[in-house]
Amino acid sequence: MTSSRAFCLPVFALAAAMSAACDSSKAASPPPPPPRVSVVTVAPEHVELTSEWIATLDGYVNAQIRAQVSGYLIRRDYEEGAPVRKGQPLFEIDARPFQAALAQAEAQLGEAQAQLGKTERDLARDRPLAEQRAIAQSQLDNDVQANLSAQAAVKSAEAAIQTAQLNVGFTRVTSLIDGVAAIATAQIGDLVGPSTLLTTVSQVDPIKAYFPMSEQEYLQVAPRINSTSAKAPWVGGAGLTLTLADGTVYPRTGSFLAADREVDAKTGTIRISATFPNPDRVLRPGQYGRVRAETRVIDQALLVPQRAVTELQGSYQVRVVGADNKVTTRTVETGERVGSRWIISRGLTAGARIVVEGPPTRDGTLVRPVPYAPAAAGTR
């Protein structure tokens, strides 16, 4: 019995020692490290704000080519889609009926001139006789009236010849402007007239761009638009850039041309026109693009990455790391977006450290801030 108690005592002593050792190790375990967050330090910047609009291109001048006389189309004298010059023949209409009308008018002129000569001879013969009372005065009056009528007939015949000559000339339909001629809408053999559209010639160098501007944007630039001295309504007379449908940027800058007379009551926008040089004729009427302009400059702007801003019930918030490395949530007001960043118009001061990446934390949580690296973040 004594030996059994002696054996149990060392076992209990060993268990107690092990329990004490476990308690000691638990008490000595260190707290978890502060969570790691990526931050950016806000600094004032000079920002040039841009606006962008959807634009439709159109010819600077679009001349609709129509026949001025009626007849059958017998020839097309231009290459469709090619440049043409002012006065260049585009179509020919059968001129034979008009040439016949010209010959008839010339014959009528000869007849009227012959009749005029007869009345002049009658008047020259009868005037001395009337003075000598050898013939009645009424005979002389008839000769005078006949002469005047013959003179009018000659003038009418001359006008008929001019009309016939014009009609013969109108059988050759020419371009009214320098530009690019469209595909013909009338074919050889068609009976055409003044109401028939034959083709369209568009002046494409320069070319116009039309785009709608909101009423609010218009009011910001209205004083410069209506000023006679301002070259452009935007800051510093900045030019316009045009991005084409395939995403490429047109290499030549455009310029403001005019603002329409009224704001569209349905859309709340005003139509703006601009011009772009187009010597290579790359731009064509009907194309779409995006027109961009630098509309405003902000000094001392505070910008933060968009991913650092969260929206909650219509308000925007950012997490700020204080000097003690503790996080606080702050409500801010946002302005325009600049690339992948947002302008903060109220709620931040220069030098604030903004959390861009990191685990969710409560206000007052101690964190370990590290500089935010956009390139590294994109590769992860």
XYZ file of C-alpha atoms in Angstrom:
380
model
C 0.000 0.000 0.000
C 2.778 2.348 0.811
C 4.594 1.567 -2.420
C 1.432 2.288 -4.485
C 1.024 5.770 -2.972
C 4.682 6.437 -3.590
C 4.187 5.594 -7.287
C 1.122 7.875 -7.730
C 2.728 10.952 -6.243
C 5.338 11.357 -8.999
C 2.648 10.901 -11.690
C 0.455 13.642 -10.240
C 3.451 15.889 -9.896
C 4.387 15.370 -13.560
C 0.851 16.162 -14.763
C 0.760 19.329 -12.728
C 4.088 20.420 -14.160
C 2.893 19.824 -17.730
C -0.321 21.779 -17.132
C 1.633 24.713 -15.765
C 3.942 24.644 -18.777
C 0.962 24.760 -21.188
C -0.577 27.711 -19.342
C 2.741 29.505 -19.504
C 3.056 28.988 -23.284
C -0.480 30.269 -23.875
C 0.143 33.400 -21.887
C 3.345 34.105 -23.748
C 1.876 33.859 -27.356
C 2.225 37.276 -29.183
C -0.831 39.157 -30.614
C -1.473 38.925 -34.388
C 0.347 41.542 -36.492
C -1.610 44.574 -37.836
C -3.229 43.955 -41.225
C -1.291 45.202 -44.230
C -2.989 47.886 -46.374
C -1.843 49.708 -49.510
C -2.191 53.482 -49.318
C -1.684 56.525 -51.522
C -0.764 59.930 -50.161
C -2.975 62.641 -51.602
C -1.094 65.575 -53.151
C -2.445 68.631 -55.016
C -2.258 68.355 -58.805
C -2.857 70.525 -61.870
C -5.635 68.756 -63.785
C -6.963 69.501 -67.254
C -10.495 68.146 -67.524
C -11.764 66.833 -70.834
C -15.262 66.313 -72.184
C -16.257 63.871 -74.881
C -19.191 63.822 -77.280
C -20.454 61.499 -79.994
C -20.008 63.211 -83.355
C -21.364 62.637 -86.848
C -19.265 63.694 -89.821
C -20.742 65.502 -92.804
C -19.462 67.317 -95.857
C -18.574 70.962 -95.451
C -20.819 71.516 -98.480
C -23.115 68.835 -99.922
C -24.226 69.725 -103.448
C -27.121 67.709 -104.857
C -26.619 67.296 -108.583
C -29.903 67.427 -110.524
C -30.791 67.826 -114.171
C -32.091 71.247 -115.229
C -33.808 69.898 -118.344
C -35.784 66.728 -118.996
C -34.375 64.043 -121.239
C -32.771 60.645 -121.489
C -29.446 60.094 -119.733
C -26.911 58.889 -122.296
C -23.532 59.080 -120.489
C -21.820 59.242 -117.094
C -18.551 61.181 -117.336
C -17.015 60.728 -113.877
C -15.623 57.926 -111.739
C -17.906 57.168 -108.834
C -16.386 57.964 -105.441
C -13.529 59.942 -107.009
C -12.616 63.616 -106.555
C -14.155 66.032 -109.057
C -13.534 69.682 -109.816
C -16.005 72.530 -110.054
C -17.416 72.677 -113.602
C -16.337 69.123 -114.463
C -18.965 67.274 -116.578
C -20.662 64.481 -114.662
C -23.551 63.396 -116.915
C -24.827 63.968 -120.437
C -28.471 64.122 -121.481
C -29.602 63.530 -125.071
C -29.192 67.001 -126.611
C -30.862 66.407 -129.986
C -34.321 67.752 -129.022
C -32.745 70.891 -127.604
C -30.480 71.375 -130.608
C -33.563 71.163 -132.824
C -35.304 73.740 -130.621
C -32.241 75.983 -130.973
C -32.324 75.700 -134.755
C -36.020 76.551 -134.740
C -35.377 79.612 -132.551
C -32.615 80.768 -134.886
C -34.974 80.437 -137.850
C -37.653 82.437 -136.038
C -35.067 85.129 -135.339
C -34.274 85.334 -139.048
C -37.958 85.660 -139.861
C -38.398 88.395 -137.252
C -35.359 90.281 -138.568
C -36.743 90.094 -142.125
C -40.084 91.476 -140.964
C -38.263 94.228 -139.083
C -36.396 95.193 -142.242
C -39.643 95.435 -144.198
C -41.258 97.680 -141.574
C -38.212 99.928 -141.505
C -38.358 100.338 -145.306
C -42.108 101.019 -145.192
C -41.588 103.629 -142.505
C -38.751 105.288 -144.420
C -40.914 105.487 -147.571
C -44.148 106.653 -145.980
C -42.815 109.280 -143.587
C -41.937 111.888 -146.340
C -45.240 111.157 -148.063
C -47.180 111.763 -144.888
C -45.362 115.059 -144.366
C -46.449 116.091 -147.905
C -49.979 114.857 -147.159
C -49.657 112.456 -150.049
C -50.918 109.617 -147.837
C -53.160 109.481 -144.848
C -51.650 110.000 -141.420
C -53.186 106.696 -140.313
C -51.014 104.883 -142.845
C -47.897 106.344 -141.225
C -49.207 105.399 -137.779
C -49.702 101.807 -138.927
C -46.139 101.727 -140.266
C -44.774 102.976 -136.912
C -46.698 100.370 -134.962
C -45.669 97.624 -137.350
C -42.026 98.622 -136.911
C -42.282 98.590 -133.122
C -43.975 95.178 -133.237
C -41.201 93.851 -135.473
C -38.543 95.137 -133.067
C -40.278 93.323 -130.184
C -40.478 90.153 -132.257
C -36.733 90.291 -132.875
C -36.024 90.674 -129.165
C -38.372 87.780 -128.368
C -36.626 85.601 -130.942
C -33.216 86.525 -129.504
C -34.428 85.570 -126.002
C -35.744 82.279 -127.374
C -32.306 81.566 -128.825
C -30.652 82.293 -125.458
C -33.100 79.913 -123.753
C -32.458 77.232 -126.346
C -28.695 77.669 -125.975
C -28.984 77.349 -122.194
C -31.031 74.178 -122.555
C -28.432 72.704 -124.881
C -25.753 73.577 -122.295
C -27.844 72.048 -119.499
C -27.653 68.701 -121.229
C -24.090 68.537 -119.864
C -24.554 68.267 -116.086
C -21.492 69.602 -114.267
C -20.255 69.650 -110.679
C -21.087 72.757 -108.675
C -18.146 72.446 -106.250
C -14.803 70.741 -105.728
C -15.307 67.534 -103.772
C -15.919 63.811 -103.856
C -18.740 62.538 -106.051
C -21.036 59.853 -104.728
C -22.224 56.738 -106.516
C -24.739 57.733 -109.178
C -28.402 57.294 -108.307
C -29.518 57.531 -111.943
C -28.523 55.045 -114.613
C -27.871 55.342 -118.332
C -31.168 55.341 -120.220
C -33.214 56.836 -117.393
C -35.615 59.640 -118.198
C -34.471 62.393 -115.846
C -35.735 65.865 -115.035
C -35.322 68.742 -112.569
C -36.753 66.591 -109.765
C -34.309 63.718 -110.372
C -31.299 63.423 -108.063
C -28.376 62.228 -110.174
C -25.653 62.175 -107.513
C -24.197 64.241 -104.653
C -20.819 65.958 -104.459
C -19.451 66.639 -100.966
C -16.609 68.945 -100.028
C -14.638 66.854 -97.517
C -11.533 69.005 -96.964
C -12.221 70.351 -94.452
C -14.997 68.127 -93.174
C -17.623 69.026 -90.592
C -18.350 67.207 -87.349
C -21.673 67.718 -85.566
C -22.139 66.778 -81.914
C -24.704 67.572 -79.198
C -23.587 69.514 -76.116
C -25.659 69.563 -72.956
C -27.209 72.834 -71.868
C -25.047 72.870 -68.709
C -21.848 72.451 -70.743
C -22.995 75.125 -73.165
C -23.604 77.647 -70.378
C -20.013 77.159 -69.190
C -18.587 78.141 -72.584
C -21.342 80.447 -73.846
C -19.442 83.697 -73.078
C -16.481 82.516 -75.165
C -18.717 81.181 -77.956
C -20.443 84.547 -78.247
C -17.203 86.523 -78.006
C -15.838 87.839 -81.289
C -12.244 87.629 -80.075
C -12.207 84.039 -78.780
C -10.777 81.529 -81.223
C -12.260 78.544 -79.403
C -14.758 78.204 -76.560
C -12.519 75.937 -74.503
C -9.659 76.654 -72.153
C -6.622 78.138 -73.856
C -8.168 77.796 -77.295
C -7.568 74.055 -77.181
C -8.275 72.083 -80.336
C -10.515 69.068 -80.731
C -9.341 65.482 -81.049
C -11.318 62.881 -82.961
C -11.342 59.188 -82.086
C -12.558 57.011 -84.941
C -14.770 53.928 -84.817
C -11.785 51.550 -84.674
C -10.354 53.343 -81.643
C -7.576 55.177 -83.485
C -7.054 58.881 -82.872
C -7.227 61.040 -85.989
C -3.811 62.723 -86.328
C -5.113 66.228 -87.110
C -6.849 68.442 -84.593
C -10.144 70.154 -85.299
C -11.503 73.580 -84.475
C -14.821 74.983 -83.292
C -17.026 76.328 -86.081
C -20.454 77.347 -84.747
C -23.214 76.708 -82.230
C -26.785 76.240 -83.385
C -29.374 78.938 -82.747
C -31.473 76.937 -80.281
C -31.424 74.257 -77.595
C -33.417 71.157 -78.485
C -36.345 71.115 -76.057
C -36.654 67.325 -76.304
C -33.031 66.406 -75.551
C -31.804 69.491 -73.680
C -28.770 69.760 -75.975
C -27.471 72.289 -78.463
C -25.889 71.306 -81.750
C -22.220 72.231 -82.174
C -20.281 72.081 -85.439
C -16.532 71.748 -85.817
C -14.152 71.259 -88.739
C -11.245 68.879 -89.249
C -8.607 69.090 -92.003
C -8.984 66.113 -94.321
C -6.445 66.386 -97.160
C -6.180 62.608 -97.557
C -9.979 62.213 -97.679
C -9.836 59.551 -94.958
C -12.896 61.021 -93.254
C -16.182 60.702 -95.113
C -19.706 62.005 -94.461
C -21.779 59.707 -92.294
C -18.910 58.429 -90.156
C -19.234 58.404 -86.373
C -16.536 59.291 -83.883
C -15.861 60.684 -80.420
C -14.832 64.320 -80.189
C -12.842 65.346 -77.127
C -11.796 68.755 -75.827
C -10.061 70.131 -72.759
C -12.900 72.093 -71.235
C -11.655 73.120 -67.786
C -8.485 73.368 -65.682
C -8.425 72.744 -61.921
C -5.449 73.754 -59.782
C -4.754 72.073 -56.441
C -7.008 69.123 -57.299
C -6.958 66.105 -54.958
C -7.264 62.777 -56.773
C -7.629 59.241 -55.439
C -7.976 55.926 -57.284
C -11.571 54.993 -58.038
C -11.133 51.655 -56.265
C -10.422 53.526 -53.025
C -13.900 55.118 -53.084
C -16.972 53.203 -51.960
C -20.584 54.253 -52.400
C -23.046 53.769 -49.562
C -26.656 54.939 -49.824
C -25.862 57.774 -52.221
C -22.777 59.011 -50.364
C -19.117 58.288 -51.022
C -16.567 57.182 -48.446
C -12.837 56.561 -48.215
C -10.716 54.965 -45.507
C -7.989 57.232 -44.141
C -4.903 56.086 -42.220
C -3.979 58.582 -39.531
C -0.588 59.462 -38.085
C -1.054 56.700 -35.484
C -1.640 54.150 -38.289
C -5.261 53.708 -37.295
C -8.046 53.595 -39.869
C -11.019 55.963 -39.922
C -13.841 56.161 -42.457
C -14.483 59.568 -43.952
C -17.370 60.798 -46.117
C -16.273 62.796 -49.169
C -17.753 64.580 -52.159
C -16.557 63.479 -55.574
C -16.110 65.485 -58.733
C -15.115 64.514 -62.257
C -13.292 61.337 -63.144
C -9.830 61.617 -64.606
C -8.758 58.308 -66.100
C -8.889 55.727 -63.318
C -8.981 58.362 -60.570
C -11.629 60.532 -58.992
C -11.351 64.191 -58.016
C -12.337 64.698 -54.369
C -13.938 68.105 -54.075
C -14.616 68.028 -50.317
C -13.716 65.920 -47.309
C -9.939 65.463 -47.770
C -6.837 67.512 -47.248
C -3.445 67.277 -48.881
C -1.170 64.700 -47.256
C -3.962 62.298 -46.250
C -3.161 58.604 -46.681
C -5.993 56.779 -48.431
C -6.449 53.018 -48.294
C -6.595 51.538 -51.778
C -6.209 47.825 -51.040
C -6.485 45.811 -47.879
C -8.852 43.722 -45.752
C -12.031 45.268 -44.299
C -11.312 46.935 -40.964
C -13.260 48.736 -38.295
C -12.587 52.341 -37.438
C -9.711 52.556 -34.971
C -8.004 49.386 -36.204
C -4.240 49.543 -36.207
C -2.845 48.746 -39.690
C 0.510 48.488 -41.394
C 0.441 50.909 -44.375
C 2.589 50.295 -47.448
C 2.756 52.391 -50.621
C 0.254 51.437 -53.301
C 1.858 50.215 -56.528
C -0.634 50.181 -59.444
C 1.640 48.184 -61.745
C 2.246 45.499 -59.116
C -1.446 45.381 -58.334
C -2.210 44.787 -62.011
C 0.101 41.806 -62.230
C -1.329 39.993 -59.268
